[in-house]
Short mmCIF file of C-alpha atoms in Angstrom, two decimals:
data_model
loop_
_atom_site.label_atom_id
_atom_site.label_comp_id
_atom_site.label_asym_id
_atom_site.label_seq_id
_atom_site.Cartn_x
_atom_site.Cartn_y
_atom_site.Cartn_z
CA UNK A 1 -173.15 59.89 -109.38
CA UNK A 2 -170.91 61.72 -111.95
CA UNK A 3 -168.65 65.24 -110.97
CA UNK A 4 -170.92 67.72 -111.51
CA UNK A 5 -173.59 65.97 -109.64
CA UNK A 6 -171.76 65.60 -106.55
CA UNK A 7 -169.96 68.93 -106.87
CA UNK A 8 -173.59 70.61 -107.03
CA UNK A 9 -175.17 68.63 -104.08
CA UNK A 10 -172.75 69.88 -102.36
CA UNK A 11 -173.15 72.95 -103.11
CA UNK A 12 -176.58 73.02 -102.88
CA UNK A 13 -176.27 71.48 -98.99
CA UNK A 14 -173.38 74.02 -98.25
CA UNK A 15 -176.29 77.01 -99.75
CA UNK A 16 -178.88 75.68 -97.15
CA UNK A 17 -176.33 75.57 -94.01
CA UNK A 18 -175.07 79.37 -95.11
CA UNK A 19 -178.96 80.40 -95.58
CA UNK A 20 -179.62 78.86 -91.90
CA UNK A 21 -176.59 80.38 -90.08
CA UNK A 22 -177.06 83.56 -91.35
CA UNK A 23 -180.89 83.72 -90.44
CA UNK A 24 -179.41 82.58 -86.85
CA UNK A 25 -176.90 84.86 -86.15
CA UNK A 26 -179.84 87.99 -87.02
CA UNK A 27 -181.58 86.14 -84.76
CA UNK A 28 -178.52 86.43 -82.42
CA UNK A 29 -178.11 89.76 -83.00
CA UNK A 30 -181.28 90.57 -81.74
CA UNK A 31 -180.65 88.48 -79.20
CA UNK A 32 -178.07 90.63 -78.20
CA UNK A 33 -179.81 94.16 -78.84
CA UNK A 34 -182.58 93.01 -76.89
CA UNK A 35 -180.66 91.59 -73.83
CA UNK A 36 -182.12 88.61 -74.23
CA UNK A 37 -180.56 85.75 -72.44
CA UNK A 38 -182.46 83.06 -72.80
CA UNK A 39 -183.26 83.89 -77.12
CA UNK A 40 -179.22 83.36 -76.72
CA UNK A 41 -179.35 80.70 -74.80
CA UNK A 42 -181.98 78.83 -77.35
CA UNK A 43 -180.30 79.40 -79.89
CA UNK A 44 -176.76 77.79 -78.46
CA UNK A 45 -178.57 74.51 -79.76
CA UNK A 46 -179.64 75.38 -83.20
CA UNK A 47 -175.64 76.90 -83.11
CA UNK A 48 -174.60 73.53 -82.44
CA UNK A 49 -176.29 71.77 -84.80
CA UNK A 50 -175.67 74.01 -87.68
CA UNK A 51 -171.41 73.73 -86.41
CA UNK A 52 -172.36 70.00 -87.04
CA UNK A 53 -173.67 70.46 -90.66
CA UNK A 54 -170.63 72.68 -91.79
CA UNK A 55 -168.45 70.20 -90.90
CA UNK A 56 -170.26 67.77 -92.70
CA UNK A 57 -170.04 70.09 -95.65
CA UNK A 58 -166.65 70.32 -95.11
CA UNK A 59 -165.56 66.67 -94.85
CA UNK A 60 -167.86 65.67 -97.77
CA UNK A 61 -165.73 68.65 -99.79
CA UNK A 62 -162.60 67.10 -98.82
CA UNK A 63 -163.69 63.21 -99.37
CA UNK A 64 -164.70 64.79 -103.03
CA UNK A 65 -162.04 66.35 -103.52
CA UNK A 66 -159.88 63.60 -102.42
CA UNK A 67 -161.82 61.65 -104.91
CA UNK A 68 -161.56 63.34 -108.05
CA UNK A 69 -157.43 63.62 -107.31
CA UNK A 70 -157.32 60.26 -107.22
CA UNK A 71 -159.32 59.72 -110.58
CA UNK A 72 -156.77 62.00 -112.04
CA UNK A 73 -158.23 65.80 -111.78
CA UNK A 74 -157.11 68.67 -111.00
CA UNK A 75 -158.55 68.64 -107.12
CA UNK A 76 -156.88 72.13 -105.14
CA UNK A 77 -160.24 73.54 -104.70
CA UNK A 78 -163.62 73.38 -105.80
CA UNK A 79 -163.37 75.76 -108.44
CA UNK A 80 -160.26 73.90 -109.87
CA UNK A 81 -162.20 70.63 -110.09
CA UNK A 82 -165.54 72.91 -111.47
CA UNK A 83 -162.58 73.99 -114.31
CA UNK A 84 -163.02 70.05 -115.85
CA UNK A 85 -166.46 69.69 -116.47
CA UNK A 86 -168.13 71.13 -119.87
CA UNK A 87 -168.38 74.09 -120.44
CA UNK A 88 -171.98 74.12 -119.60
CA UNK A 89 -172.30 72.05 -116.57
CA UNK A 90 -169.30 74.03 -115.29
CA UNK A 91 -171.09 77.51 -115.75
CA UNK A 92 -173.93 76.21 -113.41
CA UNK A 93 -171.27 75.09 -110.87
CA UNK A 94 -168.99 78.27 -111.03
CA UNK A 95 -172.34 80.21 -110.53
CA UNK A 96 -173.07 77.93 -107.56
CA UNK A 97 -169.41 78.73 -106.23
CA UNK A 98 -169.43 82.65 -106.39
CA UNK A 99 -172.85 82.03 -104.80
CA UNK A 100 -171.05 80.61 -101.83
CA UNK A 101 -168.62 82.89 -101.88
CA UNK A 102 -171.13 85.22 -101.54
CA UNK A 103 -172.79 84.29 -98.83
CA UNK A 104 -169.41 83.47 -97.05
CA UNK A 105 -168.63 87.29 -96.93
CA UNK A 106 -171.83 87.96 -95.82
CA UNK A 107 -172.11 85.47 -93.00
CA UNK A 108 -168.69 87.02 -92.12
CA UNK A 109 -169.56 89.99 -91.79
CA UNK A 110 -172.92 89.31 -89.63
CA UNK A 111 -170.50 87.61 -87.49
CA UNK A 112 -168.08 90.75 -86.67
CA UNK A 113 -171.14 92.75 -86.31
CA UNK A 114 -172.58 90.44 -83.77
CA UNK A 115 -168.88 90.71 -81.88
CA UNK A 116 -168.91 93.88 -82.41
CA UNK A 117 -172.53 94.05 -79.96
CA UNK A 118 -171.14 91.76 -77.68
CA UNK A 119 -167.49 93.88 -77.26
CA UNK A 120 -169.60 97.01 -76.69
CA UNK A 121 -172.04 95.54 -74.24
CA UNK A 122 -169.02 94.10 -72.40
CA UNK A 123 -167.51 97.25 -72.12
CA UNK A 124 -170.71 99.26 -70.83
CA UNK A 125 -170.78 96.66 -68.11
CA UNK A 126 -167.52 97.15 -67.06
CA UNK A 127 -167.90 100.77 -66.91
CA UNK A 128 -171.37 100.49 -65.08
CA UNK A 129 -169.17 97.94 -62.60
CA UNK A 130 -166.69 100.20 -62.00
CA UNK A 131 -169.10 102.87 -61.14
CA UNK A 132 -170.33 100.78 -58.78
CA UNK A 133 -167.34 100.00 -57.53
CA UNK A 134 -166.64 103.37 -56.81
CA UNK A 135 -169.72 104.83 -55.82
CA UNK A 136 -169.61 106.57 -58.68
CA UNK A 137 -166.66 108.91 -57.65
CA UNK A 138 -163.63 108.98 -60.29
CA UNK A 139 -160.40 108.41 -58.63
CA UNK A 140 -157.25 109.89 -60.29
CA UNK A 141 -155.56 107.62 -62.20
CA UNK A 142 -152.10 109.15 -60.58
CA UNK A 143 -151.35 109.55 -57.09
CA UNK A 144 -153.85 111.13 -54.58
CA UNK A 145 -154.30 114.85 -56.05
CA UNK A 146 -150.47 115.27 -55.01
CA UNK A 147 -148.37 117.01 -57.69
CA UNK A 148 -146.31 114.84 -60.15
CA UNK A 149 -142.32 114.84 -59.88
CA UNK A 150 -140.93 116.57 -62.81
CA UNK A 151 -138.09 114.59 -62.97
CA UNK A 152 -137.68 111.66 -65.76
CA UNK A 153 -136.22 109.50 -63.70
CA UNK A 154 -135.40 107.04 -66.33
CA UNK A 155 -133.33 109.06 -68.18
CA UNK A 156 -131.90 111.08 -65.24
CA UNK A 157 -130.44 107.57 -63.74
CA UNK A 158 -126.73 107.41 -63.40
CA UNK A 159 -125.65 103.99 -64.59
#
């Protein structure tokens, strides 16, 4: 296969993986929202599996990459290596790229919203823990209701 061939099935593989994970992690998120442990649970495996394509994606990117350096290209990136092929096969591929790119963001930020619904979750729980805890009486964070010395003992210590 010639550059732009292999540059594109990859990019074409990499498009399918970032189209899956993202349709997981909604998935997860509703997961989440819905307290559903065993959606999250079920979907640890497709997780997994998709984990197993990236890297696939990844090593075939690097094996390409390593490739193409060796056969005398520029080879620091993708879009370095896109930057040698005519002018229109390398439209098609820079398209492909800032489609990637794209979807990269997005799947990023899917991901911080999804840790964002687990942090909060984890921190209701805590709070309904320590309620239990308690019996629901709030303790004071200083001392038993006695008053507070007035004194700053750090800076009132004779050295």
């Amino acid at each position: 296969m010639n550059l732009e061939t292999n540059i594109a099935s990859l990019l074409d593989e990499l498009s399918a993986v970032q189209s899956e994970l993202l349709a997981i992690l909604q998935r997860k998120r509703q997961c989440l929202l819905d307290q559903n442990a065993a959606g999250l649970a079920a979907i640890a495996a497709d997780e997994t599996q998709i984990l197993a394509r990236l890297q696939a994606c990844h090593d075939r990117r690097g094996e390409l990459l390593a490739d193409a350096a060796s056969d005398g290209h520029p080879a620091q990136n993708l879009r370095s290596l896109a930057g040698t092929l005519p002018r229109m096969q390398r439209r098609a591929v820079e398209t492909q790229i800032r489609d990637a790119e794209s979807r990269s963001r997005l799947l990023q930020h899917h991901s911080l919203t999804n840790w964002v619904v687990t942090q909060r979750t984890l921190l209701h729980l805590s709070q309904l823990l320590e309620i239990i805890a308690t019996g629901g009486r709030i303790k004071p964070t200083y001392g038993n209701g006695e008053p507070l010395a007035s004194g700053g003992s750090v800076l009132d210590h004779a050295a």
